[in-house]
Amino acid sequence: MNSAILFNEVHRHFGTKRVLRGLSFAVAPGEVFALLGRNGQGKSTALNILLGFLAPHRGRASILGVEGARLGADERARIGYVGEGHRLYRTMRIRDAIAFERATRPAFRGDFAQRAIERCELDPKQHVGLLSRGQRAQLSLILAVAARPEILVFDDPAAGLDVGMRRALLDALVDLLSDTGCAVLFTSHILSDVERIADRIGILRDGRLVVDATLDDVKRRVERRLWTRPERPDIPGQVRARQRSGGWEITLVDPPREAIAAQNGSLSDPLPASLDDVFLDIAGEDAPRILPDLTEPEVSR
Amino acid sequence: MTTILRRDVRVLAFLGLAIAIANFTVLQSDDAWVRPRGYSLFGLQLVAWIGGALVAAAILLRDALEGTTAFLIHRPIGRRRLFDSMVFAGVVTLVAATVIPIAIAALIGPILRPHPADSVAFVWTHLGCASVGLAMFGVVAFGLTLPMGWLWRGLATLALGFSLVGIASVLSTAPTSNEAASLPAFVAAMLVIAAASVAFARHLVATPADADRPLGGAAVAGAMVAIASAVAGATVGIAAIQDGVAAEVGLPRVSIDESGTVTAERVPLGERWRDVWSWRSQWRDDWHTQPRRGDFDSADFFGSRRRWSDERTFRTTFRSGLMQVAYLGEDRRVRMHPPFWLREGRLRVLGRGTEDEPFADDARATPLDVDHALIVFEPSRGALWRWPLGSDADAFVPLPLPDGDRAVAVARRRLANGSATVQVIVGREGVYAIHDGVVRAWTDGRTPIGRPIATTVAFDPVAPRVRVTDADGVVRFDEVVEATGLVPSVFAAIALVRPPLSTWASQFATERSIYIGRNPFHPVALVEPLVAGGKRAWLVALHTFVGLFLASWTWRRLARLGASGGRRLAWAGFVVAGGVIAFVLHMLVETTRAYSEPVADAADAAAPVMLLRSAS
């Protein structure tokens, strides 16, 4: 299958600090992929490499089959991008911003943008610099989507927005994408948002992807259980064990059923776990630095 | 093509209007309508320098300041076409800011100026300055697209901008110098610089800056161009520093007492360095002329133009050998003479005699303090012409010296009883003063006049050679007046900062070619005066050694970093020719970081782990 986006063993460092150490993943056409990771793990770097703003030291990142450094006008016309902080020209009015986009993007749908602006209750005469963060985020989104992209790339689109603004932004995104079917790659720290719109997530840890799975798989295959004995557990599929009063809280990935059964009741039933919990278990600050090798099972959905 | 014009229409309109208003104001206050072609208009030039730099900076820095670089680049245009669009926006702005004042002037000029000097001259003057603006725009655009960090880009842009000013000052006093014939060539040179800078920048703009990768070949070439330009500019700066030191060292003053004993001593000039320039320019002009006469000091050679031009209420210039005199009124409240006070009909175009024949090419004008007249002195003919200021006379009449003597110089002579000086005419046979149009022999009451003595000084900033001969050609005095103390060493140390290339060229340069440039007050020593004329071969050898040592250092450093052989060779060759400055700049371009490898850590040692993967 052709991938809309493909990272293949991408390496990048800044000074003597490695940021990406062989990042590999693919995003299929029509798929919404969330790239997650703690601050400084290389999410924005990955997007910058993908779009040709930065060059990798090794490996290859391509979008629409073209390496970032070689993206030409034709390819850029098919890619929408909203950068971190929703940077727009602050001295322009909204209507000027729309006119500027229309003049510089052949496929830009002015009427679509106009309708979207009205739906978001933005005033076309308002200066961009006077918009709230949420409004500016909405405008960025509208401008990106109105150019009929085949692929959308967002760098932390909800950063700095309050709950209401985030909700409005996500609603706008869902609305805008509902009839486009384009592939989306976005980074985020707001995992509840990710749960709402992503089909698949990737978690970056130490410059590599440690999770590349659908949300369903993550919820189904990652378990949290309590281990009631005093000694540290060592169960196949165990990713993390934290000592708690009365035992250990452990996180398991694809634990073999027979291994669970063999614990003779020392293991509790699975505890309810959110995506936040899973993320913290795998990529959190106190997650184990050296993860166990669990590469054996590659399970199909 | 209009992308950036659309984006920046407000700020560019504001800047364009500001530049146009500034231009118009300068044109008014500098009385440009009555100026002949090529007249120096410093204010207009300054507006062009600043305007070009501001427009380029406004366009090219906007995205960096607003953080919108990615937002701009990520659209179906392409980096180079975006850059074309930026250049288009800048050129449109600068051209509009030039054309609008001309258009307004064309409309209202005849009303304000019933007797304009020359409309073609006016347009040329304006074009001269506009070309400066375009050149500055190009150079700033080039500097700001260099693939390095913003701090270094800013510094490189400053260096390049000053280099351009230095180069322009070498090419001409100003875009609108008195050298009218040079104006088209000057405009062409500025446009070539603008076009070349923009072409280089366009080449570079496709390569985004990345501190963690060595620059590409094209970027290195661009950086070398920038460095070469900066070195050229720095050379002008070095020359200026050396001249400052030379002024402190002082210049030889030759005096002859009543018994005929000649003495020469260094006289520190300190604050009088401007006069040194004037002295030197006169000196340069007459380098190969016959020896002068008289017991002189540097005051003998003071040019007089600068003294009166800011104080008198008229302006003069030569064009095609004819003198144009704009006789101005003065606003005593502000001690200025704006064009509004130009008295109608007081623009005079005068030649020699009633036939208005053109003056010699080397003719100079000077007002006389005591005679309230304008004197034109033709050194090549040894002739003087006089025109009483404010009179209705319509010709310069000949001013013969007594006994058929030929004039050698119009100079100032110190009076015996103090430091005051008086204007005199120095002839071959005597020194004369003019009063009410009558020439009389002049004496300061101390030195017998008419004694035929000539003096030459072989130029050397730390050890000039003074030679005095009498009328029979007998050398009466021949001595090297060496400077003492640390100054010669300081001078030599400064010389070592020059590019070795220029030092090698200096070895073969004649003394006459030390100074270039049309500006009489700011000639630029592009060759090393300590070496010029084949002097001090040891300095050339030392310079070469320093260049080779630094080149070797460069080679080894780049090899250690892991640069390719071609790159090492290019840089080493560049440092041999460019010297200390090129070496320092090479370190800024070829950073250690760009070649550094990341430090291995525990995560590197661990095998790649995939905890969870779904099938695609």
CSV table of N, CA, C and O in Angstrom, one decimal, chain A residues 12-16 18 21 52-53 55-57 73 76-77 79 81 87-92 96 100-101 103-106 200 208-214 217-218 221-222 253 282 291-292 294-295 298-300, chain B residues 3-4 6-8 10 62-63 66-79 208-213 593-594 596-616:
chain,number,residue,atom,x,y,z
A,12,ARG,N,18.4,12.4,13.5
A,12,ARG,CA,18.7,13.9,13.6
A,12,ARG,C,19.3,14.2,14.9
A,12,ARG,O,18.8,13.7,16.0
A,13,HIS,N,20.3,15.0,15.0
A,13,HIS,CA,20.8,15.5,16.2
A,13,HIS,C,21.0,17.0,16.2
A,13,HIS,O,21.1,17.6,15.1
A,14,PHE,N,21.0,17.6,17.3
A,14,PHE,CA,21.3,19.1,17.5
A,14,PHE,C,22.5,19.2,18.4
A,14,PHE,O,22.5,18.8,19.5
A,15,GLY,N,23.6,19.7,17.8
A,15,GLY,CA,24.8,19.7,18.5
A,15,GLY,C,25.2,18.3,18.8
A,15,GLY,O,25.3,17.5,17.9
A,16,THR,N,25.4,18.0,20.1
A,16,THR,CA,25.8,16.6,20.5
A,16,THR,C,24.6,15.8,21.0
A,16,THR,O,24.8,14.7,21.5
A,18,ARG,N,21.3,13.8,20.5
A,18,ARG,CA,20.5,13.0,19.6
A,18,ARG,C,19.1,13.3,19.8
A,18,ARG,O,18.6,13.3,21.0
A,21,ARG,N,16.5,8.9,16.6
A,21,ARG,CA,17.5,7.8,16.4
A,21,ARG,C,16.9,6.6,15.6
A,21,ARG,O,16.8,5.5,16.1
A,52,GLY,N,10.5,19.5,5.0
A,52,GLY,CA,11.6,20.1,4.3
A,52,GLY,C,12.2,21.3,5.0
A,52,GLY,O,13.0,22.0,4.4
A,53,PHE,N,11.7,21.6,6.2
A,53,PHE,CA,12.3,22.8,6.9
A,53,PHE,C,13.6,22.5,7.5
A,53,PHE,O,14.3,23.3,8.0
A,55,ALA,N,16.8,19.2,7.5
A,55,ALA,CA,17.2,18.0,6.8
A,55,ALA,C,17.6,16.9,7.9
A,55,ALA,O,18.2,17.2,8.9
A,56,PRO,N,17.4,15.6,7.6
A,56,PRO,CA,17.8,14.6,8.5
A,56,PRO,C,19.3,14.3,8.3
A,56,PRO,O,19.8,14.6,7.3
A,57,HIS,N,19.9,13.8,9.4
A,57,HIS,CA,21.3,13.4,9.2
A,57,HIS,C,21.4,12.0,8.6
A,57,HIS,O,22.4,11.8,7.9
A,73,ALA,N,6.5,22.9,-5.7
A,73,ALA,CA,5.2,23.7,-5.6
A,73,ALA,C,4.0,22.7,-5.7
A,73,ALA,O,3.0,22.9,-5.0
A,76,ARG,N,3.5,20.8,-2.4
A,76,ARG,CA,3.1,21.7,-1.3
A,76,ARG,C,1.7,22.1,-1.5
A,76,ARG,O,1.0,22.4,-0.5
A,77,ALA,N,1.2,22.2,-2.7
A,77,ALA,CA,-0.2,22.6,-2.9
A,77,ALA,C,-1.1,21.5,-2.4
A,77,ALA,O,-2.3,21.8,-2.1
A,79,ILE,N,-0.5,19.7,0.4
A,79,ILE,CA,-0.3,19.5,1.8
A,79,ILE,C,-0.7,20.8,2.6
A,79,ILE,O,-0.3,21.9,2.3
A,81,TYR,N,-0.6,22.7,6.3
A,81,TYR,CA,0.3,22.7,7.4
A,81,TYR,C,-0.1,23.8,8.4
A,81,TYR,O,-0.3,24.9,8.0
A,87,ARG,N,1.1,30.4,13.7
A,87,ARG,CA,1.7,31.7,13.2
A,87,ARG,C,1.0,32.2,12.0
A,87,ARG,O,0.9,31.5,11.0
A,88,LEU,N,0.5,33.4,12.1
A,88,LEU,CA,-0.1,34.1,10.9
A,88,LEU,C,0.4,35.5,10.9
A,88,LEU,O,1.0,35.9,11.9
A,89,TYR,N,0.2,36.2,9.8
A,89,TYR,CA,0.7,37.6,9.8
A,89,TYR,C,-0.3,38.4,10.7
A,89,TYR,O,-1.4,38.6,10.3
A,90,ARG,N,0.3,39.0,11.7
A,90,ARG,CA,-0.6,39.6,12.7
A,90,ARG,C,-1.2,40.9,12.2
A,90,ARG,O,-2.2,41.4,12.7
A,91,THR,N,-0.5,41.6,11.3
A,91,THR,CA,-1.0,42.9,10.9
A,91,THR,C,-2.1,42.8,9.9
A,91,THR,O,-2.8,43.8,9.5
A,92,MET,N,-2.4,41.5,9.4
A,92,MET,CA,-3.4,41.4,8.4
A,92,MET,C,-4.8,41.3,9.1
A,92,MET,O,-4.9,40.8,10.2
A,96,ASP,N,-7.9,39.9,4.7
A,96,ASP,CA,-6.7,40.0,4.0
A,96,ASP,C,-5.9,38.7,4.0
A,96,ASP,O,-5.3,38.3,3.0
A,100,PHE,N,-4.8,36.7,0.8
A,100,PHE,CA,-3.4,36.3,0.6
A,100,PHE,C,-3.3,34.8,0.3
A,100,PHE,O,-2.6,34.4,-0.6
A,101,GLU,N,-4.1,34.0,1.0
A,101,GLU,CA,-4.1,32.6,0.7
A,101,GLU,C,-4.6,32.3,-0.7
A,101,GLU,O,-4.1,31.5,-1.4
A,103,ALA,N,-4.5,34.1,-3.2
A,103,ALA,CA,-3.6,34.6,-4.2
A,103,ALA,C,-2.4,33.7,-4.3
A,103,ALA,O,-1.7,33.6,-5.4
A,104,THR,N,-2.1,32.9,-3.3
A,104,THR,CA,-0.9,32.1,-3.3
A,104,THR,C,-1.1,30.6,-3.3
A,104,THR,O,-0.2,29.9,-3.3
A,105,ARG,N,-2.4,30.2,-3.3
A,105,ARG,CA,-2.7,28.8,-3.3
A,105,ARG,C,-3.8,28.6,-4.4
A,105,ARG,O,-5.0,29.0,-4.1
A,106,PRO,N,-3.4,28.1,-5.5
A,106,PRO,CA,-4.4,28.0,-6.6
A,106,PRO,C,-5.7,27.2,-6.2
A,106,PRO,O,-6.8,27.6,-6.7
A,200,ARG,N,-4.9,6.3,15.0
A,200,ARG,CA,-3.7,5.6,15.3
A,200,ARG,C,-2.7,6.5,16.0
A,200,ARG,O,-2.7,7.7,15.8
A,208,ARG,N,12.9,7.3,19.2
A,208,ARG,CA,12.4,6.2,18.5
A,208,ARG,C,10.9,6.0,18.8
A,208,ARG,O,10.5,6.5,19.8
A,209,LEU,N,10.2,5.4,17.9
A,209,LEU,CA,8.8,5.1,18.1
A,209,LEU,C,8.7,3.8,19.0
A,209,LEU,O,9.3,2.8,18.6
A,210,VAL,N,8.1,3.9,20.1
A,210,VAL,CA,7.9,2.6,20.9
A,210,VAL,C,6.5,2.1,20.8
A,210,VAL,O,6.3,1.0,21.2
A,211,VAL,N,5.6,2.9,20.3
A,211,VAL,CA,4.3,2.4,20.1
A,211,VAL,C,3.8,3.0,18.7
A,211,VAL,O,4.0,4.1,18.4
A,212,ASP,N,3.3,2.1,17.9
A,212,ASP,CA,2.7,2.5,16.6
A,212,ASP,C,1.5,1.6,16.4
A,212,ASP,O,1.6,0.6,15.8
A,213,ALA,N,0.4,2.1,17.0
A,213,ALA,CA,-0.8,1.2,17.0
A,213,ALA,C,-2.1,2.0,16.9
A,213,ALA,O,-2.1,3.2,17.2
A,214,THR,N,-3.1,1.3,16.6
A,214,THR,CA,-4.4,1.9,16.6
A,214,THR,C,-4.8,2.2,18.0
A,214,THR,O,-4.4,1.5,18.9
A,217,ASP,N,-6.2,-1.0,19.6
A,217,ASP,CA,-5.2,-1.9,20.0
A,217,ASP,C,-4.6,-1.4,21.4
A,217,ASP,O,-4.3,-2.3,22.2
A,218,VAL,N,-4.3,-0.2,21.5
A,218,VAL,CA,-3.7,0.3,22.7
A,218,VAL,C,-4.6,0.0,23.9
A,218,VAL,O,-4.2,-0.4,24.9
A,221,ARG,N,-4.8,-4.0,24.3
A,221,ARG,CA,-3.6,-4.8,24.5
A,221,ARG,C,-2.7,-4.3,25.7
A,221,ARG,O,-1.8,-5.0,26.1
A,222,VAL,N,-3.0,-3.1,26.1
A,222,VAL,CA,-2.2,-2.6,27.3
A,222,VAL,C,-3.1,-2.8,28.5
A,222,VAL,O,-4.2,-2.3,28.6
A,253,VAL,N,1.9,-5.4,28.4
A,253,VAL,CA,1.5,-5.3,27.0
A,253,VAL,C,1.4,-6.7,26.4
A,253,VAL,O,2.4,-7.5,26.5
A,282,ILE,N,4.4,4.4,29.5
A,282,ILE,CA,5.4,4.0,28.5
A,282,ILE,C,6.4,5.2,28.2
A,282,ILE,O,7.6,4.9,28.0
A,291,LEU,N,13.6,-0.2,28.1
A,291,LEU,CA,12.3,-0.9,28.0
A,291,LEU,C,12.6,-2.4,27.6
A,291,LEU,O,13.6,-2.7,27.0
A,292,PRO,N,11.8,-3.3,28.1
A,292,PRO,CA,12.0,-4.7,27.7
A,292,PRO,C,11.7,-4.8,26.2
A,292,PRO,O,10.9,-4.1,25.6
A,294,LEU,N,9.8,-6.3,23.5
A,294,LEU,CA,8.5,-7.0,23.3
A,294,LEU,C,8.2,-7.0,21.8
A,294,LEU,O,7.0,-7.0,21.4
A,295,THR,N,9.2,-7.1,21.0
A,295,THR,CA,8.9,-7.0,19.6
A,295,THR,C,8.3,-8.3,19.0
A,295,THR,O,7.9,-8.2,17.8
A,298,GLU,N,3.6,-9.3,16.6
A,298,GLU,CA,3.0,-8.2,15.7
A,298,GLU,C,1.6,-8.7,15.3
A,298,GLU,O,1.4,-9.5,14.5
A,299,VAL,N,0.7,-8.2,16.1
A,299,VAL,CA,-0.6,-8.7,16.0
A,299,VAL,C,-1.5,-7.9,15.0
A,299,VAL,O,-1.5,-6.7,15.1
A,300,SER,N,-2.2,-8.6,14.2
A,300,SER,CA,-3.1,-7.9,13.3
A,300,SER,C,-4.4,-7.6,14.0
A,300,SER,O,-4.8,-8.2,15.0
B,3,THR,N,3.3,38.3,-4.6
B,3,THR,CA,3.0,37.7,-3.3
B,3,THR,C,3.4,38.6,-2.1
B,3,THR,O,2.6,39.0,-1.2
B,4,ILE,N,4.7,39.0,-2.1
B,4,ILE,CA,5.2,39.7,-1.0
B,4,ILE,C,4.7,41.2,-1.0
B,4,ILE,O,4.5,41.8,0.0
B,6,ARG,N,1.8,42.0,-1.9
B,6,ARG,CA,0.5,41.9,-1.3
B,6,ARG,C,0.6,41.8,0.2
B,6,ARG,O,-0.1,42.5,1.0
B,7,ARG,N,1.5,41.0,0.6
B,7,ARG,CA,1.7,40.7,2.1
B,7,ARG,C,2.2,42.0,2.8
B,7,ARG,O,1.7,42.3,3.9
B,8,ASP,N,3.1,42.7,2.2
B,8,ASP,CA,3.8,43.8,2.9
B,8,ASP,C,3.3,45.2,2.4
B,8,ASP,O,4.0,46.1,2.6
B,10,ARG,N,1.3,47.3,3.3
B,10,ARG,CA,1.2,48.5,4.2
B,10,ARG,C,2.6,49.0,4.6
B,10,ARG,O,2.8,50.2,4.6
B,62,ARG,N,10.8,40.0,8.2
B,62,ARG,CA,9.5,40.0,8.8
B,62,ARG,C,9.2,38.6,9.3
B,62,ARG,O,8.6,38.4,10.4
B,63,ASP,N,9.4,37.6,8.4
B,63,ASP,CA,9.0,36.2,8.8
B,63,ASP,C,9.8,35.7,10.0
B,63,ASP,O,9.3,35.0,10.9
B,66,GLU,N,8.3,37.5,13.1
B,66,GLU,CA,6.9,37.1,13.4
B,66,GLU,C,6.8,35.5,13.5
B,66,GLU,O,5.8,35.0,13.9
B,67,GLY,N,7.9,34.8,13.3
B,67,GLY,CA,7.9,33.4,13.4
B,67,GLY,C,7.1,32.7,12.3
B,67,GLY,O,6.5,31.6,12.5
B,68,THR,N,6.9,33.3,11.1
B,68,THR,CA,6.0,32.8,10.1
B,68,THR,C,6.8,32.3,8.9
B,68,THR,O,6.2,32.1,7.8
B,69,THR,N,8.1,32.0,9.1
B,69,THR,CA,8.9,31.5,8.0
B,69,THR,C,8.2,30.2,7.4
B,69,THR,O,8.1,30.1,6.2
B,70,ALA,N,7.9,29.2,8.2
B,70,ALA,CA,7.3,28.0,7.7
B,70,ALA,C,6.0,28.3,7.1
B,70,ALA,O,5.7,27.7,6.0
B,71,PHE,N,5.2,29.2,7.7
B,71,PHE,CA,3.9,29.5,7.1
B,71,PHE,C,4.0,30.1,5.7
B,71,PHE,O,3.3,29.8,4.8
B,72,LEU,N,5.1,30.9,5.5
B,72,LEU,CA,5.3,31.5,4.2
B,72,LEU,C,5.8,30.5,3.2
B,72,LEU,O,5.3,30.4,2.1
B,73,ILE,N,6.8,29.7,3.6
B,73,ILE,CA,7.5,28.8,2.7
B,73,ILE,C,6.6,27.7,2.3
B,73,ILE,O,6.6,27.3,1.1
B,74,HIS,N,5.7,27.2,3.2
B,74,HIS,CA,4.9,26.1,2.8
B,74,HIS,C,3.7,26.6,2.0
B,74,HIS,O,2.6,26.6,2.5
B,75,ARG,N,3.9,26.9,0.8
B,75,ARG,CA,2.9,27.2,-0.1
B,75,ARG,C,3.4,26.9,-1.5
B,75,ARG,O,4.6,26.9,-1.7
B,76,PRO,N,2.6,26.7,-2.5
B,76,PRO,CA,3.0,26.2,-3.8
B,76,PRO,C,3.7,27.3,-4.6
B,76,PRO,O,3.1,27.7,-5.7
B,77,ILE,N,4.7,27.8,-4.1
B,77,ILE,CA,5.4,28.9,-4.9
B,77,ILE,C,6.9,28.5,-5.1
B,77,ILE,O,7.4,28.7,-6.2
B,78,GLY,N,7.5,28.0,-4.1
B,78,GLY,CA,9.0,27.7,-4.2
B,78,GLY,C,9.8,28.8,-3.6
B,78,GLY,O,9.4,30.0,-3.7
B,79,ARG,N,10.9,28.4,-3.0
B,79,ARG,CA,11.7,29.4,-2.3
B,79,ARG,C,12.2,30.5,-3.2
B,79,ARG,O,12.3,31.7,-2.8
B,208,PRO,N,18.2,26.0,3.3
B,208,PRO,CA,17.9,26.5,4.6
B,208,PRO,C,19.1,26.4,5.5
B,208,PRO,O,19.9,25.5,5.4
B,209,ALA,N,19.2,27.4,6.4
B,209,ALA,CA,20.3,27.4,7.4
B,209,ALA,C,20.2,26.2,8.3
B,209,ALA,O,19.1,25.9,8.8
B,210,ASP,N,21.2,25.5,8.6
B,210,ASP,CA,21.2,24.4,9.5
B,210,ASP,C,22.6,24.4,10.2
B,210,ASP,O,23.6,24.1,9.6
B,211,ALA,N,22.5,24.7,11.5
B,211,ALA,CA,23.8,24.8,12.3
B,211,ALA,C,24.5,23.5,12.5
B,211,ALA,O,25.6,23.4,12.8
B,212,ASP,N,23.7,22.4,12.2
B,212,ASP,CA,24.3,21.0,12.5
B,212,ASP,C,24.7,20.3,11.3
B,212,ASP,O,24.9,19.1,11.3
B,213,ARG,N,24.9,21.0,10.2
B,213,ARG,CA,25.4,20.4,9.0
B,213,ARG,C,26.4,21.3,8.3
B,213,ARG,O,26.1,22.6,8.3
B,593,ARG,N,30.4,22.7,15.5
B,593,ARG,CA,29.1,22.1,15.7
B,593,ARG,C,28.6,21.4,14.4
B,593,ARG,O,28.0,20.4,14.5
B,594,ALA,N,28.9,22.1,13.3
B,594,ALA,CA,28.3,21.6,12.0
B,594,ALA,C,28.9,20.2,11.8
B,594,ALA,O,28.3,19.4,11.1
B,596,SER,N,30.1,18.1,14.3
B,596,SER,CA,30.1,17.3,15.5
B,596,SER,C,29.2,16.1,15.4
B,596,SER,O,28.1,16.2,14.8
B,597,GLU,N,29.6,15.0,16.0
B,597,GLU,CA,28.7,13.9,16.1
B,597,GLU,C,28.1,13.8,17.5
B,597,GLU,O,28.7,14.3,18.5
B,598,PRO,N,26.9,13.3,17.6
B,598,PRO,CA,26.3,13.3,18.9
B,598,PRO,C,27.0,12.3,19.9
B,598,PRO,O,27.7,11.4,19.5
B,599,VAL,N,26.8,12.7,21.2
B,599,VAL,CA,27.5,11.8,22.2
B,599,VAL,C,26.6,10.6,22.4
B,599,VAL,O,25.4,10.6,22.5
B,600,ALA,N,27.3,9.5,22.4
B,600,ALA,CA,26.6,8.2,22.7
B,600,ALA,C,26.1,8.1,24.1
B,600,ALA,O,26.8,8.6,25.0
B,601,ASP,N,24.9,7.6,24.3
B,601,ASP,CA,24.4,7.5,25.6
B,601,ASP,C,23.7,6.1,25.8
B,601,ASP,O,23.8,5.2,24.9
B,602,ALA,N,23.1,5.9,26.9
B,602,ALA,CA,22.5,4.6,27.2
B,602,ALA,C,21.5,4.2,26.1
B,602,ALA,O,21.4,3.0,25.7
B,603,ALA,N,20.7,5.2,25.7
B,603,ALA,CA,19.7,4.9,24.7
B,603,ALA,C,20.3,4.4,23.4
B,603,ALA,O,19.6,3.6,22.7
B,604,ASP,N,21.4,4.9,23.1
B,604,ASP,CA,22.1,4.4,21.9
B,604,ASP,C,22.5,2.9,22.0
B,604,ASP,O,22.4,2.2,21.1
B,605,ALA,N,22.9,2.6,23.2
B,605,ALA,CA,23.4,1.2,23.4
B,605,ALA,C,22.3,0.2,23.4
B,605,ALA,O,22.4,-0.9,23.0
B,606,ALA,N,21.1,0.7,23.8
B,606,ALA,CA,19.9,-0.2,23.9
B,606,ALA,C,19.4,-0.6,22.5
B,606,ALA,O,19.5,0.3,21.6
B,607,ALA,N,19.0,-1.8,22.4
B,607,ALA,CA,18.4,-2.2,21.1
B,607,ALA,C,17.1,-1.5,20.8
B,607,ALA,O,16.4,-1.1,21.8
B,608,PRO,N,16.7,-1.2,19.6
B,608,PRO,CA,15.4,-0.5,19.4
B,608,PRO,C,14.3,-1.4,19.9
B,608,PRO,O,14.4,-2.6,19.8
B,609,VAL,N,13.4,-0.8,20.5
B,609,VAL,CA,12.3,-1.5,21.1
B,609,VAL,C,10.9,-1.1,20.5
B,609,VAL,O,10.7,0.1,20.4
B,610,MET,N,10.1,-2.0,20.2
B,610,MET,CA,8.8,-1.6,19.8
B,610,MET,C,7.8,-2.4,20.7
B,610,MET,O,7.7,-3.6,20.7
B,611,LEU,N,7.2,-1.6,21.6
B,611,LEU,CA,6.4,-2.3,22.6
B,611,LEU,C,5.1,-2.7,22.0
B,611,LEU,O,4.5,-3.8,22.4
B,612,LEU,N,4.6,-1.9,21.1
B,612,LEU,CA,3.2,-2.2,20.6
B,612,LEU,C,3.1,-1.8,19.2
B,612,LEU,O,3.4,-0.6,18.9
B,613,ARG,N,2.7,-2.7,18.3
B,613,ARG,CA,2.5,-2.3,16.9
B,613,ARG,C,1.3,-2.9,16.4
B,613,ARG,O,1.1,-4.1,16.6
B,614,SER,N,0.5,-2.2,15.7
B,614,SER,CA,-0.7,-2.7,15.0
B,614,SER,C,-0.3,-2.9,13.6
B,614,SER,O,0.6,-2.2,13.0
B,615,ALA,N,-0.9,-3.8,13.0
B,615,ALA,CA,-0.7,-4.0,11.5
B,615,ALA,C,-1.2,-2.8,10.8
B,615,ALA,O,-2.2,-2.2,11.2
B,616,SER,N,-0.5,-2.4,9.7
B,616,SER,CA,-1.0,-1.3,9.0
B,616,SER,C,-2.2,-1.6,8.2
B,616,SER,O,-2.4,-2.8,7.8
